[in-house]
Amino acid sequence: MMGSFSYVRAGSVKQAVAALAHDGARLHAGGTDLLGCLRDRVFDAGSVVSISGIEELGGIAALSGGSVRIGALATLAEIASHPLIRERYPVLAEAAASAASPQLRNQGTIGGNLCQRPRCWYFRGDFICTRKGGSLCYAFDGENRYHCIFGGDGCYIVHPSDAAPALVALDAQVSIAGPGGSRTIAVEDLHILPKQDIRRETSLEAGEIVTEIVVPPPRAGLRSTYRKVRERGSWDFALVSVAIAAVVAAGKVSAARVVLGGVAPKPWRSIAAEAALIGHAIDESAAMRAAAGAVEGAQPLAQNAYKVPLLRGALEEAVMSLARP
Amino acid sequence: MSSLSKLRVRLRVNGEEHEMLVPVEKTLLEVLREDMGLTGTKHGCELGECGACAVLVDGKPVLSCLALPVELEGHEIMTVEGLAAAGRMHPLQEAFADLGAAQCGYCTPGFLLAAKSLLEQSSDPTRDEIKDALAGNLCRCTGYIKIYEAVELAARRMRSGSETAPEQAVLYGR
């Protein structure tokens, strides 16, 4: 049983933003993460503000100029199966298809996927950890095999989203509405590290909501892929994942983004891996150099050093899968 | 906009309209079982991991433990109780029974509904497609093989429109 709350069905983004101004108001889109958190008392809600009925927040469509707009309420299942996404942005279709289970993909939205709370078992459990206002990260000296190897600082979560690394690799933009109006930022700038603010995972301010994502037109020669490694064959969160978008012209990589999931509190862009690819043909030596670059500076905890070789292997495989268009 | 702790909710479940007053924090699972007496839908993990509570909303499987009833007004909800028609079990139910694809049975409603959704999109799914479609449902008894075989048998029977008998190898092993 969840604790009681009042329920607000917002008819417009403006109404939603106004309703979110109340203390303890929580946003409901697909509800899969929110209701789980409320039941487990990860946090409480005074009110639940539902945006699921706001039609303008849904849909996937091509824009003039070749971009694709994905409404915040588009489900992961819709993204995974949409012909435009599958054809132009395989990395995003593959990432969305690899997230959660069929049921959850039918319910979970892309906005909620980007804004979901971490899966750290201390955060989800009865621990007042640093992310919940306490003074200790229990994972640091505790059970930390699923925690981060980059970017930890007082908190060692990994960001659980599969779609987020894919969207960062594609240089997508996210639009945000809030009390001060609307703004658009790169998805790359949506997520933040504990050292920036240990209490939240995104740069959303109080009362702000994600309204849409715009993926830029695919450049000629774009190849992209998502490689996710799970602890089991069936669905699960990523132990490590790799999203790559590379532009190949005249046999060489002219531009690339390599973004890692499951290894840091936010989608982790590896500039070193990108540099190892740019200017080179996609072959085994480039893949190995990119993989070596990607793990530079990793700081594993007591139980998660396995993520370093796992990440290397996943990255090599992902790069090599792009060797042919 | 409304802001109430109890809501009047109108739900369409298995083709019937129901109107009731429910606390807003009750999940669809709780309302189906406790307020509507439809106990075929099961409480499992309540975290979105097991699929025991799966129901169909507009033909697609969703987890009723992670859904608020008020969110589903205007949608068509189907529970396992809605599978049988005109006094006959659904071909999936018959195939599950014929092949012993249900042991303790707790996960069976969720599997049946996820499989129904699959067979509506694809009348002749491959084993891999069946595995993918059922990946969100956990079974701790069968080891899944019987379940896959039952879905394949039901698909075969639905395609041919007749009661094909299960192959001997499926019943007794190769």
Coordinates of C-alpha atoms in Angstrom, one line a residue:
Chain A
M1 CA 0.0 0.0 0.0
M2 CA 1.1 3.5 -0.8
G3 CA 0.6 6.4 1.6
S4 CA -2.3 8.7 0.7
F5 CA -2.0 11.7 -1.6
S6 CA -4.2 13.9 -3.6
Y7 CA -4.4 13.5 -7.3
V8 CA -4.3 16.3 -9.9
R9 CA -4.9 15.6 -13.5
A10 CA -3.3 18.4 -15.4
G11 CA -5.0 19.4 -18.7
S12 CA -2.0 21.4 -19.9
V13 CA 1.7 21.9 -19.3
K14 CA 0.8 25.3 -17.7
Q15 CA -1.6 23.5 -15.2
A16 CA 1.0 20.9 -14.5
V17 CA 3.7 23.4 -13.7
A18 CA 1.3 25.3 -11.5
A19 CA 0.3 22.2 -9.6
L20 CA 3.9 21.2 -9.1
A21 CA 4.6 24.4 -7.2
H22 CA 2.8 22.9 -4.2
D23 CA 5.0 21.3 -1.5
G24 CA 5.3 17.5 -1.9
A25 CA 3.9 17.5 -5.4
R26 CA 5.3 14.6 -7.6
L27 CA 5.0 14.2 -11.3
H28 CA 3.2 11.2 -12.8
A29 CA 3.8 10.3 -16.5
G30 CA 3.9 6.5 -16.9
G31 CA 4.0 6.0 -13.2
T32 CA 6.3 3.0 -13.2
D33 CA 9.1 4.6 -11.2
L34 CA 6.9 7.0 -9.2
L35 CA 4.5 4.3 -7.8
G36 CA 7.4 2.0 -6.9
C37 CA 9.2 4.8 -5.0
L38 CA 6.0 5.8 -3.2
R39 CA 5.3 2.2 -2.2
D40 CA 8.8 1.7 -0.9
R41 CA 8.7 5.1 0.8
V42 CA 11.8 6.2 -1.0
F43 CA 10.0 9.5 -0.9
D44 CA 6.4 10.6 -0.2
A45 CA 3.9 12.6 -2.2
G46 CA 1.5 15.2 -0.9
S47 CA 0.0 15.3 -4.3
V48 CA 0.5 13.4 -7.6
V49 CA 0.3 15.6 -10.7
S50 CA -0.5 13.5 -13.7
I51 CA 0.5 14.7 -17.1
S52 CA -0.5 11.5 -18.9
G53 CA -3.6 13.2 -20.4
I54 CA -1.8 16.1 -22.0
E55 CA -2.0 15.2 -25.7
E56 CA 0.7 17.7 -26.9
L57 CA 3.3 15.8 -24.8
G58 CA 2.9 12.6 -26.8
G59 CA 3.8 11.4 -30.2
I60 CA 6.9 10.8 -32.4
A61 CA 7.1 12.8 -35.6
A62 CA 9.6 14.1 -38.2
L63 CA 10.0 17.8 -38.2
S64 CA 10.8 19.9 -41.2
G65 CA 14.5 20.0 -41.6
G66 CA 14.9 16.3 -40.8
S67 CA 14.9 16.3 -37.0
V68 CA 12.6 13.9 -35.1
R69 CA 10.5 15.1 -32.2
I70 CA 9.8 12.7 -29.4
G71 CA 7.1 13.9 -27.0
A72 CA 7.9 13.3 -23.3
L73 CA 5.0 10.9 -23.0
A74 CA 6.2 8.6 -25.9
T75 CA 6.6 5.2 -24.4
L76 CA 9.8 3.2 -24.7
A77 CA 7.8 0.6 -26.7
E78 CA 6.7 3.3 -29.1
I79 CA 10.3 4.5 -29.5
A80 CA 11.7 1.0 -29.9
S81 CA 9.2 0.1 -32.7
H82 CA 8.9 3.4 -34.5
P83 CA 10.0 3.1 -38.1
L84 CA 11.7 6.6 -38.2
I85 CA 13.7 5.8 -35.1
R86 CA 14.6 2.3 -36.2
E87 CA 15.7 3.5 -39.6
R88 CA 17.6 6.7 -38.6
Y89 CA 18.7 6.1 -35.1
P90 CA 19.4 2.4 -34.4
V91 CA 21.2 3.3 -31.2
L92 CA 18.1 4.8 -29.8
A93 CA 15.7 2.0 -31.0
E94 CA 18.1 -0.6 -29.6
A95 CA 18.5 1.2 -26.3
A96 CA 14.7 1.6 -25.8
A97 CA 14.1 -2.0 -26.8
S98 CA 16.7 -3.2 -24.2
A99 CA 15.2 -1.3 -21.3
A100 CA 13.1 -3.0 -18.8
S101 CA 10.4 -5.6 -19.7
P102 CA 7.7 -5.6 -22.4
Q103 CA 5.1 -4.5 -19.8
L104 CA 7.3 -1.7 -18.4
R105 CA 8.1 -0.5 -21.9
N106 CA 4.4 -0.2 -22.7
Q107 CA 3.9 2.0 -19.6
G108 CA 7.2 3.9 -19.1
T109 CA 7.7 7.1 -21.0
I110 CA 10.9 8.6 -22.3
G111 CA 10.5 11.7 -20.0
G112 CA 10.2 9.4 -17.0
N113 CA 13.1 7.3 -18.3
L114 CA 15.4 10.3 -18.3
C115 CA 14.2 11.5 -14.9
Q116 CA 13.9 8.1 -13.1
R117 CA 15.5 7.9 -9.7
P118 CA 18.6 5.7 -9.1
R119 CA 18.4 2.0 -8.4
C120 CA 21.0 1.9 -5.7
W121 CA 19.7 -0.6 -3.1
Y122 CA 20.6 1.7 -0.2
F123 CA 18.8 4.7 -1.8
R124 CA 15.8 2.4 -2.5
G125 CA 16.0 0.8 0.9
D126 CA 15.6 2.2 4.5
F127 CA 18.9 4.1 4.5
I128 CA 19.1 7.8 4.9
C129 CA 22.0 8.1 2.5
T130 CA 23.7 11.2 1.2
R131 CA 21.2 11.4 -1.6
K132 CA 18.4 11.4 0.9
G133 CA 19.9 14.1 3.1
G134 CA 22.0 11.8 5.3
S135 CA 25.8 12.0 5.9
L136 CA 26.9 8.6 4.6
C137 CA 27.0 6.8 1.3
Y138 CA 26.4 3.2 2.4
A139 CA 27.6 1.8 -0.9
F140 CA 31.1 3.3 -0.6
D141 CA 32.1 0.8 2.1
G142 CA 29.2 -1.6 1.5
E143 CA 27.7 -3.7 -1.2
N144 CA 28.8 -1.9 -4.3
R145 CA 29.1 -4.3 -7.2
Y146 CA 26.5 -2.4 -9.2
H147 CA 27.9 1.0 -8.5
C148 CA 29.9 3.5 -10.4
I149 CA 33.5 3.5 -11.5
F150 CA 33.5 7.1 -12.8
G151 CA 32.2 10.4 -11.3
G152 CA 31.3 9.2 -7.8
D153 CA 31.8 11.7 -5.0
G154 CA 29.9 11.2 -1.8
C155 CA 27.4 9.1 -3.7
Y156 CA 28.2 6.2 -6.1
I157 CA 25.0 5.5 -8.0
V158 CA 24.9 4.7 -11.7
H159 CA 22.3 6.4 -13.9
P160 CA 19.9 3.5 -14.8
S161 CA 18.7 4.8 -18.2
D162 CA 19.4 3.0 -21.4
A163 CA 17.9 5.7 -23.6
A164 CA 19.9 8.6 -22.1
P165 CA 23.3 7.4 -23.3
A166 CA 21.8 6.9 -26.8
L167 CA 20.3 10.4 -26.8
V168 CA 23.6 11.9 -25.7
A169 CA 25.4 10.0 -28.4
L170 CA 22.9 11.5 -31.0
D171 CA 23.4 15.0 -29.5
A172 CA 19.7 15.3 -28.8
Q173 CA 18.1 18.3 -27.2
V174 CA 15.5 18.3 -24.5
S175 CA 12.9 20.9 -23.9
I176 CA 11.9 21.8 -20.4
A177 CA 8.9 23.8 -19.1
G178 CA 8.8 25.4 -15.7
P179 CA 7.6 28.4 -13.7
G180 CA 10.1 30.6 -15.5
G181 CA 9.0 29.6 -19.0
S182 CA 10.6 27.1 -21.4
R183 CA 14.2 26.3 -22.1
T184 CA 16.0 23.8 -24.3
I185 CA 19.3 22.2 -23.4
A186 CA 21.4 19.3 -24.7
V187 CA 20.4 15.9 -23.2
E188 CA 24.1 15.8 -22.3
D189 CA 23.6 18.7 -19.9
L190 CA 20.4 17.3 -18.3
H191 CA 22.1 14.9 -15.9
I192 CA 24.5 16.0 -13.2
L193 CA 27.1 14.5 -10.9
P194 CA 26.9 14.2 -7.2
K195 CA 29.5 16.9 -6.8
Q196 CA 27.1 19.4 -8.5
D197 CA 24.1 18.4 -6.4
I198 CA 24.0 15.2 -4.4
R199 CA 20.2 15.3 -3.9
R200 CA 19.2 15.1 -7.6
E201 CA 20.2 13.5 -10.8
T202 CA 19.1 16.1 -13.3
S203 CA 19.5 19.9 -13.7
L204 CA 15.7 20.3 -13.6
E205 CA 14.7 23.0 -11.1
A206 CA 11.7 22.7 -8.8
G207 CA 8.5 22.6 -10.8
E208 CA 10.2 22.0 -14.1
I209 CA 9.1 19.1 -16.4
V210 CA 10.6 17.6 -19.6
T211 CA 8.2 18.2 -22.5
E212 CA 10.0 16.9 -25.6
I213 CA 13.2 15.6 -27.1
V214 CA 14.4 16.6 -30.5
V215 CA 17.0 14.4 -32.2
P216 CA 18.9 16.2 -34.9
P217 CA 18.8 14.9 -38.5
P218 CA 21.1 11.9 -39.1
R219 CA 24.3 13.0 -40.9
A220 CA 25.3 11.2 -44.1
G221 CA 27.3 8.2 -43.1
L222 CA 25.9 8.0 -39.6
R223 CA 26.3 4.5 -38.0
S224 CA 25.1 3.9 -34.5
T225 CA 24.6 1.1 -32.0
Y226 CA 23.8 0.3 -28.4
R227 CA 25.6 -2.6 -26.6
K228 CA 24.2 -3.5 -23.2
V229 CA 25.7 -6.1 -20.9
R230 CA 23.4 -7.6 -18.2
E231 CA 24.0 -10.0 -15.4
R232 CA 21.5 -12.5 -17.0
G233 CA 20.1 -13.2 -20.4
S234 CA 16.7 -11.8 -19.6
W235 CA 15.9 -8.1 -18.9
D236 CA 17.8 -6.2 -16.4
F237 CA 19.6 -2.9 -15.8
A238 CA 23.0 -2.5 -17.5
L239 CA 26.1 -3.6 -15.7
V240 CA 27.8 -1.6 -18.4
S241 CA 26.5 -0.2 -21.7
V242 CA 27.9 1.6 -24.7
A243 CA 26.1 4.0 -27.1
I244 CA 28.1 5.0 -30.1
A245 CA 27.1 7.3 -33.0
A246 CA 29.9 7.7 -35.6
V247 CA 29.9 9.4 -38.9
V248 CA 31.9 7.5 -41.5
A249 CA 33.1 9.3 -44.6
A250 CA 35.5 7.9 -47.2
G251 CA 36.2 4.9 -45.0
K252 CA 37.2 6.9 -41.9
V253 CA 35.4 8.2 -38.9
S254 CA 34.9 11.9 -39.2
A255 CA 32.9 12.5 -36.0
A256 CA 31.9 10.2 -33.1
R257 CA 30.3 10.2 -29.8
V258 CA 30.9 7.4 -27.3
V259 CA 28.6 7.5 -24.3
L260 CA 28.8 4.9 -21.5
G261 CA 25.9 3.7 -19.3
G262 CA 26.0 1.8 -16.0
V263 CA 29.3 3.2 -15.0
A264 CA 28.7 6.7 -13.7
P265 CA 26.0 8.8 -12.0
K266 CA 25.2 10.2 -15.4
P267 CA 25.6 9.1 -19.0
W268 CA 29.4 9.2 -19.3
R269 CA 30.8 10.6 -22.4
S270 CA 34.2 9.3 -23.2
I271 CA 36.2 11.9 -25.1
A272 CA 39.2 9.6 -25.1
A273 CA 37.3 6.9 -26.8
E274 CA 35.9 9.3 -29.4
A275 CA 39.4 10.7 -30.1
A276 CA 40.7 7.2 -30.7
L277 CA 38.1 6.7 -33.4
I278 CA 38.1 10.0 -35.2
G279 CA 40.3 10.1 -38.2
H280 CA 40.6 6.3 -38.4
A281 CA 39.0 3.4 -40.1
I282 CA 36.8 1.3 -37.9
D283 CA 39.0 -1.8 -37.3
E284 CA 40.3 -3.9 -34.4
S285 CA 43.1 -1.6 -33.6
A286 CA 40.8 1.5 -33.4
A287 CA 38.4 -0.5 -31.3
M288 CA 41.1 -1.5 -28.9
R289 CA 42.4 2.0 -28.6
A290 CA 38.9 3.3 -28.0
A291 CA 38.3 0.7 -25.3
A292 CA 41.6 1.5 -23.6
G293 CA 40.7 5.2 -23.7
A294 CA 37.3 4.6 -22.3
V295 CA 38.5 3.0 -19.1
E296 CA 41.2 5.6 -18.4
G297 CA 40.7 7.1 -15.0
A298 CA 38.3 4.5 -13.8
Q299 CA 38.1 4.3 -10.0
P300 CA 36.4 1.0 -9.1
L301 CA 35.1 0.3 -5.7
A302 CA 35.8 -2.9 -3.7
Q303 CA 33.3 -5.1 -5.6
N304 CA 33.0 -3.6 -9.1
A305 CA 36.5 -3.7 -10.6
Y306 CA 35.0 -6.3 -13.0
K307 CA 33.3 -3.4 -14.8
V308 CA 36.6 -2.2 -16.2
P309 CA 37.3 -5.2 -18.4
L310 CA 33.6 -5.7 -19.1
L311 CA 33.4 -2.1 -20.4
R312 CA 36.5 -2.6 -22.6
G313 CA 35.0 -5.7 -24.1
A314 CA 31.6 -4.1 -24.6
L315 CA 33.1 -1.1 -26.3
E316 CA 35.3 -3.2 -28.6
E317 CA 32.3 -5.2 -29.7
A318 CA 30.2 -2.1 -30.2
V319 CA 32.9 -0.4 -32.3
M320 CA 33.4 -3.5 -34.4
S321 CA 29.7 -3.9 -35.0
L322 CA 29.9 -0.5 -36.9
A323 CA 32.7 -1.7 -39.2
R324 CA 30.1 -2.2 -41.9
P325 CA 27.2 0.2 -42.6
Chain B
M1 CA -8.4 19.7 -12.5
S2 CA -9.3 17.8 -9.4
S3 CA -7.5 17.2 -6.2
L4 CA -9.3 14.6 -4.1
S5 CA -8.2 11.7 -2.0
K6 CA -11.1 9.5 -3.1
L7 CA -12.1 9.5 -6.7
R8 CA -15.1 8.3 -8.6
V9 CA -13.5 6.1 -11.2
R10 CA -15.2 4.5 -14.3
L11 CA -13.3 1.5 -15.6
R12 CA -14.1 -0.8 -18.5
V13 CA -13.0 -4.3 -17.5
N14 CA -13.5 -7.4 -19.6
G15 CA -16.1 -5.5 -21.6
E16 CA -18.2 -4.3 -18.6
E17 CA -18.4 -0.8 -17.3
H18 CA -17.7 -0.4 -13.6
E19 CA -18.1 2.8 -11.6
M20 CA -16.8 3.0 -8.1
L21 CA -15.3 5.3 -5.4
V22 CA -11.7 4.4 -4.7
P23 CA -8.9 5.9 -2.7
V24 CA -6.6 7.5 -5.3
E25 CA -3.6 5.7 -4.0
K26 CA -5.0 2.2 -4.6
T27 CA -3.3 0.6 -7.5
L28 CA -5.3 -1.0 -10.4
L29 CA -4.2 -4.4 -9.0
E30 CA -5.7 -3.6 -5.6
V31 CA -8.9 -2.3 -7.1
L32 CA -9.3 -5.3 -9.4
R33 CA -8.8 -7.8 -6.6
E34 CA -10.3 -6.0 -3.6
D35 CA -13.1 -3.9 -5.0
M36 CA -14.1 -5.9 -8.1
G37 CA -13.4 -9.4 -6.8
L38 CA -11.2 -10.3 -9.8
T39 CA -8.6 -12.2 -8.0
G40 CA -7.1 -13.9 -11.1
T41 CA -4.7 -11.0 -11.3
K42 CA -1.9 -11.8 -8.7
H43 CA 0.1 -9.8 -6.3
G44 CA 3.8 -10.5 -6.9
C45 CA 6.8 -8.4 -6.3
E46 CA 4.9 -5.1 -6.6
L47 CA 8.1 -3.6 -8.0
G48 CA 7.6 -4.2 -11.7
E49 CA 9.9 -7.3 -11.8
C50 CA 7.7 -10.4 -11.9
G51 CA 4.7 -9.8 -14.2
A52 CA 2.3 -11.7 -12.0
C53 CA 0.0 -8.7 -12.0
A54 CA 0.0 -8.1 -15.8
V55 CA -3.3 -7.2 -17.4
L56 CA -4.0 -6.0 -20.9
V57 CA -4.8 -2.3 -21.5
D58 CA -6.0 -1.7 -25.1
G59 CA -4.5 -5.1 -25.9
K60 CA -1.0 -4.5 -24.5
P61 CA 0.4 -6.0 -21.4
V62 CA 1.0 -3.6 -18.5
L63 CA 1.7 -4.1 -14.8
S64 CA -1.4 -3.4 -12.7
C65 CA 0.7 -3.0 -9.6
L66 CA 2.3 0.1 -11.1
A67 CA -0.9 1.7 -12.5
L68 CA -3.4 4.0 -10.9
P69 CA -7.0 3.1 -12.0
V70 CA -7.9 6.7 -12.6
E71 CA -5.2 6.8 -15.3
L72 CA -7.0 4.1 -17.2
E73 CA -10.4 5.6 -17.6
G74 CA -11.4 5.4 -21.2
H75 CA -9.2 2.4 -21.9
E76 CA -10.1 -1.3 -22.4
I77 CA -8.8 -3.4 -19.5
M78 CA -8.7 -7.2 -19.8
T79 CA -7.9 -9.6 -16.9
V80 CA -7.5 -13.3 -17.1
E81 CA -11.2 -13.6 -16.2
G82 CA -11.9 -12.1 -19.6
L83 CA -10.1 -14.7 -21.6
A84 CA -12.7 -17.4 -21.8
A85 CA -15.6 -16.6 -24.2
A86 CA -19.0 -18.2 -24.5
G87 CA -18.2 -20.8 -21.9
R88 CA -15.0 -22.0 -23.6
M89 CA -11.5 -21.4 -22.5
H90 CA -9.2 -19.4 -24.7
P91 CA -6.9 -21.6 -26.9
L92 CA -4.0 -20.4 -24.8
Q93 CA -5.7 -21.6 -21.6
E94 CA -6.4 -25.0 -23.2
A95 CA -2.9 -25.4 -24.5
F96 CA -1.5 -24.5 -21.0
A97 CA -3.7 -27.1 -19.5
D98 CA -2.9 -29.8 -22.1
L99 CA 0.8 -29.3 -21.8
G100 CA 1.2 -28.8 -18.1
A101 CA 2.5 -25.2 -18.7
A102 CA 0.9 -24.2 -15.3
Q103 CA 2.3 -25.8 -12.2
C104 CA 1.6 -23.8 -9.1
G105 CA -0.3 -21.4 -11.4
Y106 CA 0.5 -18.2 -9.7
C107 CA 2.3 -16.7 -12.7
T108 CA -0.1 -18.2 -15.2
P109 CA -2.6 -15.3 -15.6
G110 CA 0.3 -12.9 -16.4
F111 CA 1.8 -15.3 -18.9
L112 CA -1.6 -15.9 -20.6
L113 CA -2.2 -12.3 -21.1
A114 CA 1.3 -11.4 -22.3
A115 CA 1.0 -14.4 -24.7
K116 CA -2.4 -13.3 -25.9
S117 CA -1.0 -9.8 -26.8
L118 CA 1.8 -11.5 -28.7
L119 CA -0.5 -13.8 -30.7
E120 CA -2.6 -10.9 -31.7
Q121 CA 0.4 -9.2 -33.3
S122 CA 1.9 -12.3 -34.7
S123 CA 0.0 -15.5 -35.5
D124 CA 3.1 -17.6 -35.9
P125 CA 5.8 -16.2 -33.6
T126 CA 9.3 -17.7 -33.4
R127 CA 10.6 -19.2 -30.2
D128 CA 12.8 -16.1 -29.8
E129 CA 9.8 -13.8 -30.3
I130 CA 7.9 -15.7 -27.6
K131 CA 10.8 -15.5 -25.2
D132 CA 11.0 -11.7 -25.8
A133 CA 7.3 -11.2 -25.3
L134 CA 7.2 -13.2 -22.1
A135 CA 10.5 -11.8 -20.7
G136 CA 8.7 -9.7 -18.2
N137 CA 7.0 -12.7 -16.6
L138 CA 8.7 -14.9 -14.0
C139 CA 7.9 -18.5 -13.4
R140 CA 9.6 -20.4 -10.6
C141 CA 8.1 -23.8 -11.4
T142 CA 8.1 -24.8 -15.0
G143 CA 11.5 -23.7 -16.3
Y144 CA 9.6 -21.9 -19.1
I145 CA 9.9 -24.6 -21.7
K146 CA 6.4 -25.9 -21.2
I147 CA 5.1 -22.4 -21.4
Y148 CA 6.9 -21.7 -24.7
E149 CA 5.5 -25.0 -26.1
A150 CA 2.0 -24.1 -25.0
V151 CA 2.1 -20.8 -26.7
E152 CA 3.4 -22.5 -29.9
L153 CA 0.6 -25.1 -29.7
A154 CA -2.1 -22.4 -29.1
A155 CA -0.7 -20.4 -32.0
R156 CA -0.9 -23.5 -34.2
R157 CA -4.4 -24.3 -33.1
M158 CA -5.6 -20.7 -33.6
R159 CA -4.1 -20.7 -37.1
S160 CA -5.7 -23.9 -38.2
G161 CA -8.9 -23.2 -36.4
S162 CA -9.0 -26.7 -35.0
E163 CA -7.9 -28.6 -32.0
T164 CA -4.6 -30.0 -33.2
A165 CA -3.3 -32.5 -30.7
P166 CA 0.0 -31.8 -29.2
E167 CA 2.9 -33.6 -30.7
Q168 CA 4.0 -36.7 -28.9
A169 CA 7.5 -35.3 -28.5
V170 CA 6.1 -32.2 -26.8
L171 CA 4.0 -34.3 -24.4
Y172 CA 6.5 -37.0 -23.6
G173 CA 9.9 -35.7 -24.6
R174 CA 12.1 -36.7 -27.5

